[in-house]
Every structure is written in structure tokens, then in C-alpha cells.
Short mmCIF file of C-alpha atoms (C1' of nucleotides) in Angstrom, two decimals:
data_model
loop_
_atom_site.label_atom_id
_atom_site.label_comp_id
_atom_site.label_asym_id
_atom_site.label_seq_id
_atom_site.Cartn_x
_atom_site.Cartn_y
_atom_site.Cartn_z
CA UNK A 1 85.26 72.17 105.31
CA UNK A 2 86.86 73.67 108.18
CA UNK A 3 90.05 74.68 105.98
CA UNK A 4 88.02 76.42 103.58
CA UNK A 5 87.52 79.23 106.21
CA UNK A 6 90.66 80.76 104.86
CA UNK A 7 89.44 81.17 101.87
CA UNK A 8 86.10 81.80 103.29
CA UNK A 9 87.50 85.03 104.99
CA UNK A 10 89.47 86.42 102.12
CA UNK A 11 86.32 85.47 99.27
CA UNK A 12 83.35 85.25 100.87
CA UNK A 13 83.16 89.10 101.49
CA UNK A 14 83.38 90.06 98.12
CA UNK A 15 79.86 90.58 97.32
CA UNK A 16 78.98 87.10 95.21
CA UNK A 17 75.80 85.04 95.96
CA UNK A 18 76.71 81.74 98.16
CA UNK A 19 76.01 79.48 94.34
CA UNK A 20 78.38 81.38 93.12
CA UNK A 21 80.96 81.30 95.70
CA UNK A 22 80.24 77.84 95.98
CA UNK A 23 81.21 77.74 92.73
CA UNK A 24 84.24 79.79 92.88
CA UNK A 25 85.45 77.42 95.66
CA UNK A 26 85.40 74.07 93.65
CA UNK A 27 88.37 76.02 91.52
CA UNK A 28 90.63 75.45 94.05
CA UNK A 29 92.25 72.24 94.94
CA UNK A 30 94.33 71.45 98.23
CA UNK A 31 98.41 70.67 98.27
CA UNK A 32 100.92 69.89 100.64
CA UNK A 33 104.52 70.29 100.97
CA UNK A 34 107.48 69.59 102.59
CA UNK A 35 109.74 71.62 104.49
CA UNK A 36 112.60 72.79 102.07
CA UNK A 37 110.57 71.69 99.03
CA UNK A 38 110.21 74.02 96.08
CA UNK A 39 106.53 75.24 95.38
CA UNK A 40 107.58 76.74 92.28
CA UNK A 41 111.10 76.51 90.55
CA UNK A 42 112.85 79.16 88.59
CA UNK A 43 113.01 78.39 85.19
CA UNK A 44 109.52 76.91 84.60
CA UNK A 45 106.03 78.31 83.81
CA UNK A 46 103.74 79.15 87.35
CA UNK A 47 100.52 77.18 86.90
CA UNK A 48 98.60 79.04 89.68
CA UNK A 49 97.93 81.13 92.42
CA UNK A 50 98.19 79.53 96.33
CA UNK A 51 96.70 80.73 99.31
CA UNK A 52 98.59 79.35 102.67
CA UNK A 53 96.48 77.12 104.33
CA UNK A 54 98.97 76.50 107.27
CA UNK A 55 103.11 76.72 107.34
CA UNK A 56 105.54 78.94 105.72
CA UNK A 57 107.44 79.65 103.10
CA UNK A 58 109.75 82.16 100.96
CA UNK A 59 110.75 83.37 97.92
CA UNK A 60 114.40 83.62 96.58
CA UNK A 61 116.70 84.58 93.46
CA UNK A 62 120.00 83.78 93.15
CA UNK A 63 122.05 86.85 92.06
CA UNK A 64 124.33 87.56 89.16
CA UNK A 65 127.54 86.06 92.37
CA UNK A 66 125.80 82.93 92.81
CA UNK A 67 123.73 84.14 96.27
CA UNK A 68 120.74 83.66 97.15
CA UNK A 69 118.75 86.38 97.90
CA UNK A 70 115.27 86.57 99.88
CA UNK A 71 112.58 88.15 98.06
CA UNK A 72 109.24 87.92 100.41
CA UNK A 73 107.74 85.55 103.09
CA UNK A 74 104.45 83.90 103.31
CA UNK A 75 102.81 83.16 105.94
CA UNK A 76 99.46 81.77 106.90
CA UNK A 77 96.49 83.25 104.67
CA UNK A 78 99.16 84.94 102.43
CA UNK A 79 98.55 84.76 98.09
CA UNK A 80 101.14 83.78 96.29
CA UNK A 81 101.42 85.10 93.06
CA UNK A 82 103.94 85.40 90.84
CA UNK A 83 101.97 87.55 88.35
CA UNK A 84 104.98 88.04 85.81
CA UNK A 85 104.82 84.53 84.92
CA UNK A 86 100.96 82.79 86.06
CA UNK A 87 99.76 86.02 83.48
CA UNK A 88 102.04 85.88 80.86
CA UNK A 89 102.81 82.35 81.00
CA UNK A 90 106.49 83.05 80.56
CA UNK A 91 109.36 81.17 82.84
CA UNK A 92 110.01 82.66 86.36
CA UNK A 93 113.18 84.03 87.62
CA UNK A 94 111.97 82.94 91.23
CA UNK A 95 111.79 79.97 93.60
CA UNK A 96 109.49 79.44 96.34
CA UNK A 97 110.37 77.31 99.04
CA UNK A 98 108.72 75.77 102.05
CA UNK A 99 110.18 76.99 105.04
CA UNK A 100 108.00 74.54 106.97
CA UNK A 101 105.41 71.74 105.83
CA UNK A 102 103.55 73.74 104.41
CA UNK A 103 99.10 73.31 103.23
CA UNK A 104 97.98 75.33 100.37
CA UNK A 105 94.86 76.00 98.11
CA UNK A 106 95.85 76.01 94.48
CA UNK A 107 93.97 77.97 91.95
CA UNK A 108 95.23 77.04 88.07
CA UNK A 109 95.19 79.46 85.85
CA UNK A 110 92.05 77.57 83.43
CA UNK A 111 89.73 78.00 86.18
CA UNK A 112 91.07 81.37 87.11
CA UNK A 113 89.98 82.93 83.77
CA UNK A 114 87.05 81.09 84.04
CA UNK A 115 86.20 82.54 87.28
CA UNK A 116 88.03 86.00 86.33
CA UNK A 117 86.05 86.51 83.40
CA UNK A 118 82.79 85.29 84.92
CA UNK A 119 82.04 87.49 87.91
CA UNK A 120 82.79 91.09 88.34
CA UNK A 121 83.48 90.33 92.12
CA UNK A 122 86.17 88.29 91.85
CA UNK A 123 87.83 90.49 89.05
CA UNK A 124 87.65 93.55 91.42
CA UNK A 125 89.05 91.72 94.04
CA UNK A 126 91.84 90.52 92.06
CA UNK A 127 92.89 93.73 91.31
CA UNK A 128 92.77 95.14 93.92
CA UNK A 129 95.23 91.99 95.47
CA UNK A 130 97.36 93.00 93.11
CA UNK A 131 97.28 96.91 93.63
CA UNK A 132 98.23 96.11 97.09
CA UNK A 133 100.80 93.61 97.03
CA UNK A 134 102.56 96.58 94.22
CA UNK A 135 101.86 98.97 97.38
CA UNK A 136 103.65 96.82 100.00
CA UNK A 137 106.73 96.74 97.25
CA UNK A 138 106.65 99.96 96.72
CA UNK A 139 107.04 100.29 100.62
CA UNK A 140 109.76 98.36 100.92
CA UNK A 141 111.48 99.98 98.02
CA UNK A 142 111.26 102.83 99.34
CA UNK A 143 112.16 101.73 102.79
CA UNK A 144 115.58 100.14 101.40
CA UNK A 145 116.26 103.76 100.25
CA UNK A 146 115.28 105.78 103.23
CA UNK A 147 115.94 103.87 106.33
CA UNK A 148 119.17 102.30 107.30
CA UNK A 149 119.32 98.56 108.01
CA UNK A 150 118.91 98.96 111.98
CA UNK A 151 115.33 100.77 111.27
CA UNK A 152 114.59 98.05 108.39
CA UNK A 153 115.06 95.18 111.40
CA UNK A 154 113.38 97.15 113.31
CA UNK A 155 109.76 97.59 111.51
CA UNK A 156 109.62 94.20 110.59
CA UNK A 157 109.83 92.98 114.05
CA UNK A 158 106.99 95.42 114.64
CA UNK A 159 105.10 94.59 111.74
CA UNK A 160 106.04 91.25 110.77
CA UNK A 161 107.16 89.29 113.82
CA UNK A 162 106.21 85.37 112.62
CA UNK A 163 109.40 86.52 109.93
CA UNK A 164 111.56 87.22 112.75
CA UNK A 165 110.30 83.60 114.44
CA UNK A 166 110.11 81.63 111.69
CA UNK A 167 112.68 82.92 108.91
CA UNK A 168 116.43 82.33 109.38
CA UNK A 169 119.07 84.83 110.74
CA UNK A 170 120.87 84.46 106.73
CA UNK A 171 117.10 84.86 105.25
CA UNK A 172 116.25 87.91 107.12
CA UNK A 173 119.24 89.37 106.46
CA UNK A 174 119.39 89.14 102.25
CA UNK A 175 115.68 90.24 102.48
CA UNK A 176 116.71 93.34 104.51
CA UNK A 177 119.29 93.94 102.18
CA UNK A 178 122.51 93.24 104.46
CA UNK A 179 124.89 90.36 104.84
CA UNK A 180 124.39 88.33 108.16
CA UNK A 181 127.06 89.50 109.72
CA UNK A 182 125.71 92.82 110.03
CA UNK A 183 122.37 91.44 111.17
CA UNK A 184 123.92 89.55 114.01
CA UNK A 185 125.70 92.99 115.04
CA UNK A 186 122.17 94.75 114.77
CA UNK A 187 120.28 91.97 116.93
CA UNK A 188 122.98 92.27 119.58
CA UNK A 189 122.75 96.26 119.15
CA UNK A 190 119.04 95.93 120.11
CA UNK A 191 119.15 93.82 123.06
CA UNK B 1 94.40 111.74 65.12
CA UNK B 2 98.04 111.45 64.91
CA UNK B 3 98.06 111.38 68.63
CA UNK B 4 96.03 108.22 68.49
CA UNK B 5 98.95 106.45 67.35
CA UNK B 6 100.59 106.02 70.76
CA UNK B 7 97.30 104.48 72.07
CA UNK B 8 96.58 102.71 68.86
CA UNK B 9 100.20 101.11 69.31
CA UNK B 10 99.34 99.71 73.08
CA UNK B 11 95.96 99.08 72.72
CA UNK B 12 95.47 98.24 68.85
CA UNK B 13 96.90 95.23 69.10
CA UNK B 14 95.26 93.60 71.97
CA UNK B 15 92.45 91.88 69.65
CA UNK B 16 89.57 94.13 69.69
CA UNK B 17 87.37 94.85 66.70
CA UNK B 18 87.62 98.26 65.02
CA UNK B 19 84.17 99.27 66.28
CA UNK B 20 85.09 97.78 70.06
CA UNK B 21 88.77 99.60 69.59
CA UNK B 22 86.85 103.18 68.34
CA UNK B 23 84.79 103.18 71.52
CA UNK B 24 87.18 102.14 73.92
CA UNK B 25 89.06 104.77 72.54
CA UNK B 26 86.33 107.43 72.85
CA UNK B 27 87.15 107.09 76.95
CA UNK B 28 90.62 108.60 76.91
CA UNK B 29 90.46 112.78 76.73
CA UNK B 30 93.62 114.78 76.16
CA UNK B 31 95.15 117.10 78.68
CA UNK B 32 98.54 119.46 78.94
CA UNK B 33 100.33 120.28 81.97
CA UNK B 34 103.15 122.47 81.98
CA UNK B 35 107.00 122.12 83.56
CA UNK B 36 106.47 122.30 87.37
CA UNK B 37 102.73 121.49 87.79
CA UNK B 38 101.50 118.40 89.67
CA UNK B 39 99.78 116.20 88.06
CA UNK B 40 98.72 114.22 91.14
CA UNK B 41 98.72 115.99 94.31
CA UNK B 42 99.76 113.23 97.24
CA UNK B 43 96.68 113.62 99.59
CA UNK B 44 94.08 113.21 97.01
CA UNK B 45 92.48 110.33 95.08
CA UNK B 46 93.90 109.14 91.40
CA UNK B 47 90.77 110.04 89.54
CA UNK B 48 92.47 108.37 85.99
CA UNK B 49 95.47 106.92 84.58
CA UNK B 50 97.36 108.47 82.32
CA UNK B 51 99.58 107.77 79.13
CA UNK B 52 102.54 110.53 78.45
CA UNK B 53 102.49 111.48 74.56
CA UNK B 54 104.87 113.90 74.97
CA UNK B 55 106.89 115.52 77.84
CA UNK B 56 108.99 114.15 81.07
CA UNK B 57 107.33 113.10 84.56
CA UNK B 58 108.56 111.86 87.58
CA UNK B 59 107.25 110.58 90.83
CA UNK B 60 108.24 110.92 94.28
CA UNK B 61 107.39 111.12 98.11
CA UNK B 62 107.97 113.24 101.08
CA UNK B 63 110.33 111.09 103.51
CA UNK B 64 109.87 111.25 107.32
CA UNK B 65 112.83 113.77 107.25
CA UNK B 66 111.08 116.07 104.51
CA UNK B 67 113.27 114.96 101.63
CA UNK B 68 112.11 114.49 98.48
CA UNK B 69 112.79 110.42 97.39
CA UNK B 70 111.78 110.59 93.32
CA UNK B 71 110.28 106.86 92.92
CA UNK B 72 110.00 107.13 89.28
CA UNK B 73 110.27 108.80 85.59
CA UNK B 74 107.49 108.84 82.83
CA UNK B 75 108.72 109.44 79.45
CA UNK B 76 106.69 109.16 76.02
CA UNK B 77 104.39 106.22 75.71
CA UNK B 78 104.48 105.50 79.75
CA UNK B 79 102.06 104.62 81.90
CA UNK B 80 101.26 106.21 84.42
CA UNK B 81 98.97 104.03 86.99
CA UNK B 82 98.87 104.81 90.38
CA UNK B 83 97.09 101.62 90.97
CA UNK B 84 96.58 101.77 95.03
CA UNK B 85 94.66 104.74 94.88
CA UNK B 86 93.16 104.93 91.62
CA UNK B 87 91.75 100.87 92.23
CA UNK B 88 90.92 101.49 95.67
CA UNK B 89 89.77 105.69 95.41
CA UNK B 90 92.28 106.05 98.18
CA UNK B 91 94.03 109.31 98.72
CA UNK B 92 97.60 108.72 97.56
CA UNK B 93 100.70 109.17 99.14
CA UNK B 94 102.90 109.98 96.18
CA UNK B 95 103.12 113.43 94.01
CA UNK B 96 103.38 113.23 90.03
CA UNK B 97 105.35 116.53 88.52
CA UNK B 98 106.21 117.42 85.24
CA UNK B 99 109.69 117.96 84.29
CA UNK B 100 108.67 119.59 81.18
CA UNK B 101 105.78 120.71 79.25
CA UNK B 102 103.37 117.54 79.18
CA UNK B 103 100.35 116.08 76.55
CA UNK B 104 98.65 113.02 78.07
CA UNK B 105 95.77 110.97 77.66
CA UNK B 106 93.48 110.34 81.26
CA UNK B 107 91.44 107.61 81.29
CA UNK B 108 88.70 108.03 83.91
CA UNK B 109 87.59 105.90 86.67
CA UNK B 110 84.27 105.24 85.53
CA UNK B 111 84.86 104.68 81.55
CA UNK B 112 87.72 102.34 83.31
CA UNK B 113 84.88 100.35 84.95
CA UNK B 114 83.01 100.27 81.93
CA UNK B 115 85.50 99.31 79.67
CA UNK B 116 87.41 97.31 82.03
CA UNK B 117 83.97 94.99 82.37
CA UNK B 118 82.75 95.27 78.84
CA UNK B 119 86.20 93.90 76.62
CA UNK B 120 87.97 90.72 77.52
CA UNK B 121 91.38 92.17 75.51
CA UNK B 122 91.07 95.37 77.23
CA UNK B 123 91.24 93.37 81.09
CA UNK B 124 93.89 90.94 79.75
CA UNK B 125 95.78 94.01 78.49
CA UNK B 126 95.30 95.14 82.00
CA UNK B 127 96.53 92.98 83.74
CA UNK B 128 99.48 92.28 81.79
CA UNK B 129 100.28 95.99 82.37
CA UNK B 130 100.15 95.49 86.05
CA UNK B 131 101.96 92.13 86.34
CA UNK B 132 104.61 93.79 84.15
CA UNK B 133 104.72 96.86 86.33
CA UNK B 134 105.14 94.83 89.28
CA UNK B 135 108.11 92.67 87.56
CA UNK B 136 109.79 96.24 86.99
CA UNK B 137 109.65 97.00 90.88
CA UNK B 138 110.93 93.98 91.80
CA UNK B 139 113.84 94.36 89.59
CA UNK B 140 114.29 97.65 90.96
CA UNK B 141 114.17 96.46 94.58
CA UNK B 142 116.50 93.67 93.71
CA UNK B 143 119.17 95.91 92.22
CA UNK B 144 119.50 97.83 95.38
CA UNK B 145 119.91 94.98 97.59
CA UNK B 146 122.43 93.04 95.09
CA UNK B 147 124.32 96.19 93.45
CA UNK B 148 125.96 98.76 94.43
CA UNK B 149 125.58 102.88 93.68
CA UNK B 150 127.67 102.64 90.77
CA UNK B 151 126.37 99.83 88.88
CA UNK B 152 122.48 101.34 89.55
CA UNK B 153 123.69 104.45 87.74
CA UNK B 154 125.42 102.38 84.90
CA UNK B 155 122.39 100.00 84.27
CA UNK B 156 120.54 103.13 84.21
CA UNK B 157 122.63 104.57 81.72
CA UNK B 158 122.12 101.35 79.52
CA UNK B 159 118.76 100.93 79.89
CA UNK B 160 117.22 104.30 80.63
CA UNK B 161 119.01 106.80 78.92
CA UNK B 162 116.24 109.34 78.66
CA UNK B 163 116.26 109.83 82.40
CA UNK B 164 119.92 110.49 82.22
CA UNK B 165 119.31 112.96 80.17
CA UNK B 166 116.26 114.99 81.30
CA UNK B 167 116.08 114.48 85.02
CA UNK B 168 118.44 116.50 87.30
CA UNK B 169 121.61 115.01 89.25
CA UNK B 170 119.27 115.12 92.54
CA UNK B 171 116.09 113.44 91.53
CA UNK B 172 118.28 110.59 90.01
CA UNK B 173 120.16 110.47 92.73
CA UNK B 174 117.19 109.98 95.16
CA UNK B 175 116.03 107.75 92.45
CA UNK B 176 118.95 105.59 93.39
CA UNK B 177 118.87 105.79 96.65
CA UNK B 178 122.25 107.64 96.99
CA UNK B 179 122.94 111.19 98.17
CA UNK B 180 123.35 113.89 94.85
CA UNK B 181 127.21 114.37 96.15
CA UNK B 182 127.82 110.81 95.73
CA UNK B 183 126.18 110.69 92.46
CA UNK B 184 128.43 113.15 91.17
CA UNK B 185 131.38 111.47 92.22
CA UNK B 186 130.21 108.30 90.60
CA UNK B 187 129.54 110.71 87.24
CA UNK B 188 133.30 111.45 87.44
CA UNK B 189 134.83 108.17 88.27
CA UNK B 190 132.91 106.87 85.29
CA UNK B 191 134.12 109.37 82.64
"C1'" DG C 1 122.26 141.20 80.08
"C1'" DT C 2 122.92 141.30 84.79
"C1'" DA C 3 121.33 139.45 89.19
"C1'" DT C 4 119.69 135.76 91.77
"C1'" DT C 5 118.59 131.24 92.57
"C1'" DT C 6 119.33 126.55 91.80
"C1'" DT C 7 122.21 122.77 90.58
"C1'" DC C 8 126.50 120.55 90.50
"C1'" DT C 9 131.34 119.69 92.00
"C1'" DT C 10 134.98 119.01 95.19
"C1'" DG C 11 137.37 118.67 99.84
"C1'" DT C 12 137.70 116.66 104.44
"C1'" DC C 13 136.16 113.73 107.82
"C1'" DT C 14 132.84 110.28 109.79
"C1'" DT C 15 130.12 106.17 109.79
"C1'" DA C 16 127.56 102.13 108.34
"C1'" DT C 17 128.23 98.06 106.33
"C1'" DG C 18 131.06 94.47 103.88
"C1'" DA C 19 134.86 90.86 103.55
"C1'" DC C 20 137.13 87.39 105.56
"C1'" DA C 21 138.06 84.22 109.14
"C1'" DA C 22 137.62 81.53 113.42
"C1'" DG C 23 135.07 79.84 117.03
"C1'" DA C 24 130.45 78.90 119.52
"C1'" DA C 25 125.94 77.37 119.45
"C1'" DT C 26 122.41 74.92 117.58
"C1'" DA C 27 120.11 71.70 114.64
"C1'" DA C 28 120.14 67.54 111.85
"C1'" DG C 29 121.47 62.95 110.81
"C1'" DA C 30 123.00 58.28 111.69
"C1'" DT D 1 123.30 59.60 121.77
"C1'" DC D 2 127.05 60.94 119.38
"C1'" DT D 3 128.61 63.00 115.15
"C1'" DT D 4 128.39 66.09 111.51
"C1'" DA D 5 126.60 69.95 109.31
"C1'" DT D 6 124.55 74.27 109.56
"C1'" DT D 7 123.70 78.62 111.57
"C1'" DC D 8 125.06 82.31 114.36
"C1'" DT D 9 128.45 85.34 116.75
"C1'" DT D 10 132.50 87.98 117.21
"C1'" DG D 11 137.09 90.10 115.86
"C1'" DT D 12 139.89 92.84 112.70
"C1'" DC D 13 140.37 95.53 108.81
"C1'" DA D 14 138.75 97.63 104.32
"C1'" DT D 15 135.54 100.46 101.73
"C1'" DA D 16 131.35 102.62 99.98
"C1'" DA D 17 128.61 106.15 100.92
"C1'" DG D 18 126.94 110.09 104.03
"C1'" DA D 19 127.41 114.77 106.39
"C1'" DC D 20 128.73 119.18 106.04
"C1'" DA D 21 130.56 123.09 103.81
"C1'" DA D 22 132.34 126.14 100.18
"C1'" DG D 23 132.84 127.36 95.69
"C1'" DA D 24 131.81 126.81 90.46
"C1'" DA D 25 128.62 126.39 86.94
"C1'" DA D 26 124.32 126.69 85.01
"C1'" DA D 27 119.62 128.00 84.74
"C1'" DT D 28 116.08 131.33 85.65
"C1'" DA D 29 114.15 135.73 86.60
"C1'" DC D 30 113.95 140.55 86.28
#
DNA sequence: GTATTTTCTTGTCTTATGACAAGAATAAGA
DNA sequence: TCTTATTCTTGTCATAAGACAAGAAAATAC
């Protein structure tokens, strides 16, 4: 019961009556992972949402050369959801992979419709997940275009330091959008 | 009712009766804005979202240094959802402009609500809208981390070739995240 | 249709970042 | 614990893109 407080935090403010958040809950089942397992592999068909229970974890493409490149992190209480292909039920591009052992709540996408189409609160919720997680993107974008890699390091050790402690040097770096060479050169530049 | 037809081709297909398809369509009202105008001022809240029947729009934001960064174009049949701070009645932080003359439809918060609660289809359709949205971004994002100037401006070539035509050298240059001199260069290496 | 403003091109020089490679440090495996 | 593999650092050199400035071309206004 005491995991469900993650949830609990996230759902339980969203206006429903406890039978029906009770309710809502029982959609979600518990997994684990391993470190350096795949969650979700490119290629097939995402079969839910997660919320991170405990651990961490990232996402990745490999580019048109062969590289891998880091798309986002996930840390504890983050959603993972790879709209493009839990909505349309088409294959993903992306893999997700457990940067430590990693605990998650699953939600598949039967009982998410269910749920989605049942209560109002949850829909509104759900959107507004998703307007938000487009907003961060849209930050980033933007931030890949404006600032220069130095300033790029630099806000996400002030706004996401568990990447900094938890992500490698290589990881960081294709996320930020530089080789690791350069990031090397910018951590020594800071310190 | 000729107009209809750019509606009637993204929403008349999403499953809903005639009758159900009618009203929903009774909550869009048509409105012109002419080359130059804002159509949303950054500061305020979205109050609808929008579909372009005719005309050229782009988006952009005021960087820390006072430069204009144009974040996107809007040509016929596009979308425009500025999903942060319509969802959330946030003020936004982005400006939409017409680049020409402009006819659109608005859809209004409140028929949104309405609509968005009463029809299944129109929520799926939704969503889908989003999720695809999201994919586009995160294509976007991934091409300036994994390409460089030249091959942005090529793919947009290929794939967008109404922005290459209506949008100036500087606000496709911001668009790519490259300065308008460098753009220009790239325009005559390429031919 | 001329004047004025805006957009686009081109030149020179600077700078951030990449490519490649070799060694150091750290982590993982046996 | 020792060995091997992985990750990180550092050096040298190459290159894409920026900064600044001046002129050409095009669009807009009067």
C-alpha cells in the first residue's frame, strides 16, 4: 500500500470520489526491471503507460550513423509515455532502458480507455500530462537553438541534478546535443 | 459551406453520426486576420484553437537576448493548438502572426469542453492530434541534435516546401536554429 | 514612380564544437 | 583480487557556424 503513494500524489488530487479512485487504482499493475533492461523496444507496439515507482531510466534512438542518441530521463514519479505509439498503436522508433533496477506501475491501454472514457477527472488530467510534457519539449527545443552547450549543462545541473548523478558522461552528452568529448571539456571548464 | 470541407476532411471521418458531426460542427466560428496581425498575443491566455483555411502563420518567441526564434509555420488545413495554455488557461509565452491574409476556424474553450466530453470520436481524434503533434517535435528536436544546418534546410525543402516558399530567409533561419547569414550561404552552396 | 525601409548576400575573421587518437580512471567480471 | 572492459580525459587539428559590417536587391510606403 505504501507504494501506491506515488500514484496517490499524482491521482488522488484530481477531484474523483475515493470508490472511484479506488477503482482507478486496480488499473494499474506493478513491474520490475533490471538495470540495462529494455522497458520498451523499438520496433514493437507500447502496451501502456508507467509511472516510476523507484530507479531510473532513459530513452534512446539510434540515428541514421548507427549512434545512439538520448532522448529524455526518468526518474522517480516520472510518466512514461510514448503517446505516438500507446495511442495509435503503431511500432515505436524508441527504446527505454533501465538505467538502474528499476519499480514501475503499468497502466495498459484496455483499462486506460476504460478509465479515460469513464471519468472526466482522469481525462482532464491526462491532457493536461500531455500538454505539459509537449511544453517541456518545446523548452528544450528551443533551448538547443538558443543556448550554447555550456548553458545547456548548465540548467540541467540546476534543474535536473539526479541526471547529472545518475546518467552517464556519453548519455548526458547526446541528450545535450554534443559529443562527449566536448562535455568532458565543459565539466572541466566549470570546475 | 465550401469552407466546411477542410473540417469535414479532419473531423468527418472520425466516426460520428451526421447529426453528432452537424453539431460538433456548429462550435467552430470563422474569423480573418490580416498579414502582420497577431493572432495570439504571448502574455495572454489561448481562448481557442484554430484551423488555417487559407493564409500563412508562424510562431515564435522572444529569446533572453530579444531575438525573435520562429518555432513554427501554419499553412492550410493546420492546426493550430497551443495546448499549454489553452488546456491549462495559462498565459502563453509564444506569439502567433500572420504572414499573409488569414481565414480560420476557432474553436472555443467551452464548446471544447462540451464537445470534448460529449463524443468519444471527437476525444480520440484529440488525442491522436496531440500524440501526433508531439511525435513532430520530437523529430524536430532530434534533427538538430543528429543533423547539421544544411541537411535541416534540405529536409525542409523535401518535406515542407510551402515554408520555403512563403516564409522569409530570417524566420526560417531562426526556425533552424542557424543565423539568416548562414542560411544564405547554405541557399548558395546548394544551388 | 521615387524614396525609404527591409531583406538578402557576401567578405573577413573568430569561436565553438567535432573527429580522431591515446592514455587514465573507473567499473565490471571471473 | 586480478583482469578486462567501459567510461572519461586530454591533445592536436579540422570545420561548421557566428559576429560584424557593407553593399545589393527587393518590398513597401508615400
Amino acid at each position: 500500500m505504501d507504494d501506491r503513494k506515488v500514484l496517490f500524489e499524482e491521482l488522488g488530487t484530481i477531484g474523483l470520489t475515493t470508490d472511484e479512485f479506488e477503482n482507478l487504482i486496480k488499473g494499474y499493475q506493478k513491474i520490475t526491471i533490471k538495470k540495462g533492461d529494455l522497458l520498451i523496444k523499438s520496433g514493437t507496439v507500447v502496451k501502456g503507460y508507467y509511472f516510476v515507482i523507484s530507479g531510473f531510466l532513459r530513452s534512446f534512438i539510434i540515428d541514421f550513423e548507427g549512434n545512439e542518441v538520448t532522448t529524455n530521463f526518468y526518474g522517480k514519479d516520472a510518466l512514461i509515455l510514448e503517446g505516438h505509439s500507446f495511442f495509435m498503436q503503431i511500432p515505436t522508433k524508441e527504446d527505454i532502458q533501465a538505467v538502474e533496477d528499476c519499480e514501475l506501475w503499468v497502466k495498459k491501454l484496455e483499462t486506460f480507455n476504460k478509465d479515460f472514457n469513464l471519468y472526466k477527472e482522469y481525462r482532464d488530467w491526462g491532457r493536461s500530462r500531455l500538454a505539459s510534457d509537449f511544453f517541456s519539449l518545446k523548452e528544450r527545443t528551443l533551448s538547443m537553438i538558443t543556448d550554447k552547450a555550456s548553458s545547456r549543462y548548465k540548467k540541467l545541473i540546476k534543474n535536473n541534478p539526479e541526471i547529472i548523478k545518475k546518467a552517464s558522461l556519453k548519455h548526458i552528452a547526446s541528450f545535450l546535443g554534443i559529443t562527449d568529448t566536448s562535455l568532458s571539456r565543459i565539466r572541466k571548464e566549470i570546475s
